[in-house]
Coordinates of C-alpha atoms and ligand atoms in Angstrom, one line a residue:
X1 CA -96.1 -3.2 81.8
X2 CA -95.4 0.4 81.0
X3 CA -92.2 2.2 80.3
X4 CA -91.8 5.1 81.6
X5 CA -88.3 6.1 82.4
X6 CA -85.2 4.4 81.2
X7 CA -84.6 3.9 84.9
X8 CA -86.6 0.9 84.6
X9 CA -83.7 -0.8 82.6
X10 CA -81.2 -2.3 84.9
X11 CA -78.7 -3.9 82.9
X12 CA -76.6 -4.1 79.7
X13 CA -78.1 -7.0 79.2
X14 CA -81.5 -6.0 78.7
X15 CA -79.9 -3.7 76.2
X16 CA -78.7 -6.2 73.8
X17 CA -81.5 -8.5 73.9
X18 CA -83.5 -5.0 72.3
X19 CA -80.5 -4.7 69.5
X20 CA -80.7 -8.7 68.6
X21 CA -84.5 -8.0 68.0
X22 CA -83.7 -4.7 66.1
X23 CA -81.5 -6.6 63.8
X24 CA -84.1 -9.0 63.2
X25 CA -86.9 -6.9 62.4
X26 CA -84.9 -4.8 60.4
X27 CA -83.3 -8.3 58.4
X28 CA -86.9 -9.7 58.6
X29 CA -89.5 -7.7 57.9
X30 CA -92.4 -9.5 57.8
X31 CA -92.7 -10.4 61.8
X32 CA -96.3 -9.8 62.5
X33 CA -98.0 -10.0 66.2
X34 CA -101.8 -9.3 64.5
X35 CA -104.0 -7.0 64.9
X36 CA -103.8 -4.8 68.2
X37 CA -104.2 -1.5 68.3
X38 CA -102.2 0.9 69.1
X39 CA -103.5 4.9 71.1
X40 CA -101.5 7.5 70.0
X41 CA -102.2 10.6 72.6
X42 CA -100.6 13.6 72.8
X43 CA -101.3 17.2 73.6
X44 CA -97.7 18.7 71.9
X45 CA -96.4 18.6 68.7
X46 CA -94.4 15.8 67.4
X47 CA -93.0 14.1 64.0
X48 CA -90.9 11.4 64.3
X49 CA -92.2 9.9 67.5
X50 CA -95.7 9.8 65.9
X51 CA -94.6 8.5 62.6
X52 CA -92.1 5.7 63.6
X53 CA -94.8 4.0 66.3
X54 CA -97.5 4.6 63.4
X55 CA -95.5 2.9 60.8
X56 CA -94.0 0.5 63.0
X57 CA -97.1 -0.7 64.5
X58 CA -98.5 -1.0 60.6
X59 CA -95.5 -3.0 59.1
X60 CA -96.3 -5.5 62.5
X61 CA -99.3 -6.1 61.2
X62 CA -101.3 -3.7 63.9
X63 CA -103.3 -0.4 63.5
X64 CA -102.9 3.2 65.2
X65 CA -105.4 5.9 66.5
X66 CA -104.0 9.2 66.7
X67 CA -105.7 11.1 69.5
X68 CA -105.0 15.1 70.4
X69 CA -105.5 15.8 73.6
X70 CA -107.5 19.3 72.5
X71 CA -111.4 20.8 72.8
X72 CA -112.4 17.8 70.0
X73 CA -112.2 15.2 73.1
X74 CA -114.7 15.2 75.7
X75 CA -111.6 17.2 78.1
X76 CA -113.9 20.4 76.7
X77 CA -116.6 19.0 78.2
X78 CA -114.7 18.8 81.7
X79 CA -114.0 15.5 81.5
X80 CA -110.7 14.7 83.8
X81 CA -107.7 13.5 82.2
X82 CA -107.7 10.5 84.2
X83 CA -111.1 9.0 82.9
X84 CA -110.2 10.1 79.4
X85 CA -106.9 7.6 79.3
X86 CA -109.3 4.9 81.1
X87 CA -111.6 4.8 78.0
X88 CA -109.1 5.0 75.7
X89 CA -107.4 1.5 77.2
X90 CA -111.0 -0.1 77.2
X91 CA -110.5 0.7 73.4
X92 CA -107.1 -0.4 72.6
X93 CA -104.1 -2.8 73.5
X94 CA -101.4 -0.2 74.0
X95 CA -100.9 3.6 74.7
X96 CA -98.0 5.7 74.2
X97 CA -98.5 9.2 75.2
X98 CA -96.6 12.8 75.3
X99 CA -97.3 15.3 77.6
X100 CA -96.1 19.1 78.3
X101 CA -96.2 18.6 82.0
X102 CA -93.5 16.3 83.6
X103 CA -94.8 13.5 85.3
X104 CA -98.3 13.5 83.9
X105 CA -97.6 10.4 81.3
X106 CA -96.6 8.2 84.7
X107 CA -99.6 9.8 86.5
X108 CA -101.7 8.9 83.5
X109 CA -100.7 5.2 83.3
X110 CA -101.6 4.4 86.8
X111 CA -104.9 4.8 85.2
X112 CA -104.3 2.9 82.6
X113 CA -106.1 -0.4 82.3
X114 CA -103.5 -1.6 79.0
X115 CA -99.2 -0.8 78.5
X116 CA -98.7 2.3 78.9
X117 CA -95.1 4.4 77.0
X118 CA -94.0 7.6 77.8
X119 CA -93.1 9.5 74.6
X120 CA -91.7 12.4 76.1
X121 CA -93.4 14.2 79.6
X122 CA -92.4 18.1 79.3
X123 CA -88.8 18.4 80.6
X124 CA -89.1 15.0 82.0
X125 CA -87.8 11.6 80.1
X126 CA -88.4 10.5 76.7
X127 CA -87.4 6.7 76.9
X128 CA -88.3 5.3 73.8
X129 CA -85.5 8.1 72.5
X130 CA -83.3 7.2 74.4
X131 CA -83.2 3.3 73.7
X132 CA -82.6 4.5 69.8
X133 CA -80.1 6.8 70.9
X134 CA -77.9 4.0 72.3
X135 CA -78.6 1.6 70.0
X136 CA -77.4 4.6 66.9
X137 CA -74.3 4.5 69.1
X138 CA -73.8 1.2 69.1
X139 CA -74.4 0.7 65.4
X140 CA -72.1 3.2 64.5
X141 CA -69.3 3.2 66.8
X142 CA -69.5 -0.4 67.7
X143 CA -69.6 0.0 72.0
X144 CA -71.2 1.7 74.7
X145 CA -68.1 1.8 77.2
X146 CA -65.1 3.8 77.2
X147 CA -67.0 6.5 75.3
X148 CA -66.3 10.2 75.8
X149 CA -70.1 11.5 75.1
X150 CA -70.1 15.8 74.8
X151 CA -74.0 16.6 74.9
X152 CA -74.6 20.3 74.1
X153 CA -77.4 22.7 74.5
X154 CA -80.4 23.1 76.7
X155 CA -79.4 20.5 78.7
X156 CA -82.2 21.6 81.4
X157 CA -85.1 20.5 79.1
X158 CA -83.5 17.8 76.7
X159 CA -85.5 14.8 78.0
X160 CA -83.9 13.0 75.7
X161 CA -80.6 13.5 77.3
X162 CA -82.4 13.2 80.8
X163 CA -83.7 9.5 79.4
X164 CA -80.1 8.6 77.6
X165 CA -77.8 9.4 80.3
X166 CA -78.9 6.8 82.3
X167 CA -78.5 4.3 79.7
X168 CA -75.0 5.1 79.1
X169 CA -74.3 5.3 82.7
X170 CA -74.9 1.5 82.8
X171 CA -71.6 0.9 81.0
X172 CA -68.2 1.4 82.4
X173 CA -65.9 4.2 81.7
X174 CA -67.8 6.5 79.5
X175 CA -66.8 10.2 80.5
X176 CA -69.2 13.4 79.8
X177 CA -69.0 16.7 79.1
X178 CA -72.0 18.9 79.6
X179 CA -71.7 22.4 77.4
X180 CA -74.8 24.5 77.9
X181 CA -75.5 27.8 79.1
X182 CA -75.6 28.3 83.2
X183 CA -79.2 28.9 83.0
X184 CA -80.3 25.8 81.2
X185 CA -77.3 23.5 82.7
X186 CA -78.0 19.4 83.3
X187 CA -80.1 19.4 86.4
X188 CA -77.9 18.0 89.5
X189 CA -80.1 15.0 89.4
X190 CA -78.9 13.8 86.4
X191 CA -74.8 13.9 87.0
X192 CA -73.2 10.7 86.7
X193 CA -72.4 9.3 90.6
X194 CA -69.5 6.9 89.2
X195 CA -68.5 8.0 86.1
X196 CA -66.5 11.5 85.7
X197 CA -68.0 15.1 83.8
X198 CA -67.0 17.7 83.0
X199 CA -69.1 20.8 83.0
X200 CA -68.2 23.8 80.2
X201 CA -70.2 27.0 79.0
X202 CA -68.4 27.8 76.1
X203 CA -68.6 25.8 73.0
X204 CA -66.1 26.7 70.3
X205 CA -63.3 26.8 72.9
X206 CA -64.3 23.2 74.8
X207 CA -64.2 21.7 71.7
X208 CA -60.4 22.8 70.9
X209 CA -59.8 21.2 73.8
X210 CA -61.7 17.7 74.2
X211 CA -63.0 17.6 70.7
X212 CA -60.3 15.4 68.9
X213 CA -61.3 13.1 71.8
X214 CA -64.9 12.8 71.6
X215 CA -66.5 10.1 70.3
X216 CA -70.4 11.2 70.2
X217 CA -71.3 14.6 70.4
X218 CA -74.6 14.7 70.8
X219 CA -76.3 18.1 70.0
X220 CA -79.7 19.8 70.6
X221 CA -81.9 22.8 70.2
X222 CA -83.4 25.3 72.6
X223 CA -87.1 24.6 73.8
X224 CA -88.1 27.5 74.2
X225 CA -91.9 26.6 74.5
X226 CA -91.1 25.6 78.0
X227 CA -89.7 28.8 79.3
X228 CA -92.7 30.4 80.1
X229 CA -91.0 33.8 81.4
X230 CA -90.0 35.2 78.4
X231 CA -87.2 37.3 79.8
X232 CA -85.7 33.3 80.5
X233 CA -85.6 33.0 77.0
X234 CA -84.2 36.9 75.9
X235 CA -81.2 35.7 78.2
X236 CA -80.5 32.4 77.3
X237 CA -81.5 32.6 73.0
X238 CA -78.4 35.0 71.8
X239 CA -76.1 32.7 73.7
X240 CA -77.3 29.6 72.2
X241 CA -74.8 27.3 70.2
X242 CA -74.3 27.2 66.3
X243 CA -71.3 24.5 65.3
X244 CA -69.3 26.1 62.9
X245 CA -66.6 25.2 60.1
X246 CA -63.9 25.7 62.6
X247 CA -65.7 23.4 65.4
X248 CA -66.5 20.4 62.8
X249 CA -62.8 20.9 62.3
X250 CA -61.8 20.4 65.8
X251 CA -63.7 17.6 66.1
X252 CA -62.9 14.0 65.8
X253 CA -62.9 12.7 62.3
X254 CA -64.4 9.7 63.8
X255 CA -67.0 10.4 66.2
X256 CA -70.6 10.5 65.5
X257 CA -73.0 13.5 65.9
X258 CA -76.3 12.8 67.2
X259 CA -79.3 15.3 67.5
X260 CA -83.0 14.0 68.8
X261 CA -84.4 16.3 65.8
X262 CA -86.2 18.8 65.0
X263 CA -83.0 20.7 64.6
X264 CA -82.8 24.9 65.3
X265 CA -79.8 26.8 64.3
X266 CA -77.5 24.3 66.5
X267 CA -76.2 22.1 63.9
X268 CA -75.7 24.1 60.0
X269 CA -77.0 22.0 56.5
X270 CA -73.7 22.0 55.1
X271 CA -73.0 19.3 57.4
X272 CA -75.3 16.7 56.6
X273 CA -73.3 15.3 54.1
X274 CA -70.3 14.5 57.0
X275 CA -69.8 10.9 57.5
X276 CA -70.2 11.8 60.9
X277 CA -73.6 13.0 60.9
X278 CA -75.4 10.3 62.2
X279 CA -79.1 12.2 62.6
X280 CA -81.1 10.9 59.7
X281 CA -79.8 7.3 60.2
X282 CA -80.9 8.4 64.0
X283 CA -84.1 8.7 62.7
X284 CA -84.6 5.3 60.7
X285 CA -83.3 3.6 63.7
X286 CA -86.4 4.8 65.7
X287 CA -88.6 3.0 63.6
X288 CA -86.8 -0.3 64.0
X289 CA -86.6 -0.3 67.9
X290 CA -89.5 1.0 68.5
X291 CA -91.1 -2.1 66.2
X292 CA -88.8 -4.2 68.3
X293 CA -89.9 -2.8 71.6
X294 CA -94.0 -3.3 70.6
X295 CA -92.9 -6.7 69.0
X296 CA -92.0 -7.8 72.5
X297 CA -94.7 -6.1 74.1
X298 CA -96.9 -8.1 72.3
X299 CA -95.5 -11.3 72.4
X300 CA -93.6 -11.7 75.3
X301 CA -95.2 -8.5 77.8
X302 CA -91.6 -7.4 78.5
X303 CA -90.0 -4.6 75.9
X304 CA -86.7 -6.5 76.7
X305 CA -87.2 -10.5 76.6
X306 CA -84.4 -12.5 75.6
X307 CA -84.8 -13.5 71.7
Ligands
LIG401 C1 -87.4 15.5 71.0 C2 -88.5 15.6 72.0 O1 -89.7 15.6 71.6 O2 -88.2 15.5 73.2 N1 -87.8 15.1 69.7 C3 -88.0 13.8 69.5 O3 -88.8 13.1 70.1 N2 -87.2 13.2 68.5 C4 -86.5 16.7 71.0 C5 -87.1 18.0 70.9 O4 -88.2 18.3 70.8 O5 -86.2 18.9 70.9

């Protein structure tokens, strides 16, 4: 079973049965599924992805290989992309695999003779992001209805958003504000159908008005590797977002503010001592779903099974 896209989760339900299993394995650490092995491939950089499967895979008693997808696999030798994931699955017992082109990580798993997880395709989804997204909300703020979420930034190319928005859009009356630039604004594809947006280009000024009302404010930073026309970028970089003082002030003393990490100029150090920066504790929630999700892999072949 692979997982792909967060559209594969259908209910609310399958969403607590993951947190249950987080709680778990975070109360309980020594759950162990024995050794499988784990194929980390990738041809883009990446830090906490990497790190939280490779840990988690090693505190459930498994093993990782880490494989770039550069000139020291047999690709330089023509080899296709396809045949390359097939011999890594006659190898392992589970892939997860990041990709600059959108699509490719789904393309790649219908080769795929084991699991396959999509850790982020280009400007695609990133799933497993998106699943510790929503359960960082949860954690902190205790629901996942009635929210008012504000996501902010290159919402064009922010898989994570791409992945998280469906998730929230599974729970009734949440209400979103997009703030990006026009260039790089939420692709059509992604607007809620039931639940109601709001779409703003200016940051400081949206947030005088909606920001004592917002509840997650979830923040990210410009990809610029993906523009590949770099007169995209000249226009959209000196219009890019930095919170300031003044905006921390207009916001909601107790909201949470999220950001997928790495961070660029979006969100200023000063701040990491708020309460409601919620990032790093982001972070070391990835590591405990993402053990839950290959728990359940392992032992029940479904990253959502009922405890
Ligand atoms: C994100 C990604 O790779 O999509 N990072 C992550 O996985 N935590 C966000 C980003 O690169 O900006």
């Amino acid at each position: 079973m692979h997982l792909l896209s967060t559209k594969q989760i259908e209910s609310s339900s399958q969403l607590e049965n993951l947190f249950k299993l987080t709680e778990k394995v975070k109360r309980n650490g020594n759950l162990d599924f024995g050794k499988r092995i784990l194929a980390i491939v990738k041809n883009e950089a990446s830090t906490r992805t990497r790190v939280s499967f490779e840990v988690a895979m090693k505190m459930l008693g498994g093993d990782v290989v880490n494989i770039q997808l550069d000139n020291t696999t047999s690709l330089a030798k023509g080899e296709t992309i396809e045949d390359t994931i097939r011999t890594i699955g006659e190898y392992v017992d589970a892939i997860v695999m990041r990709h600059s082109t959108k699509g490719m990580v789904q393309h790649c798993a219908s080769h795929s003779p084991v699991p396959t997880i999509n850790a982020g395709d280009g400007e695609g989804e990133h799933p497993t992001q998106a699943l510790l997204d929503v359960y960082t909300i949860f954690k902190e703020i205790g629901r996942l209805d009635n929210l008012h979420v504000a996501l902010v930034g290159d919402l064009k190319c922010s898989r994570t958003i791409h992945s998280l928005l469906h998730l929230l859009y599974l729970y009734p009356h949440n209400k979103f504000t997009f703030i990006s630039p026009d260039s790089i604004k939420i692709p059509g594809e992604y607007l809620p159908e039931k639940h109601e947006c709001l779409e703003r280009t200016e940051l400081s000024d949206t947030l005088k008005e909606i920001g004592m009302k917002v509840d997650v404010l979830y923040m990210t930073r410009f990809q610029k590797e993906r523009y590949l026309r770099q007169e995209e970028v000249v226009g959209v970089v000196p219009s890019y977002y930095k919170l300031t003082q003044e905006d921390f002030d207009n916001l909601n003393p107790g909201c949470v503010v999220l950001h997928p990490l790495p961070r660029g100029e979006e969100i200023p150090i000063f701040f990491d001592s708020d309460p409601r920066a919620a990032y790093f504790r982001q972070v070391k929630n990835g590591m405990y779903v993402r053990m839950a999700l290959l728990y359940n892999l392992f032992t029940k072949k479904d990253y959502f099974a009922k405890l």
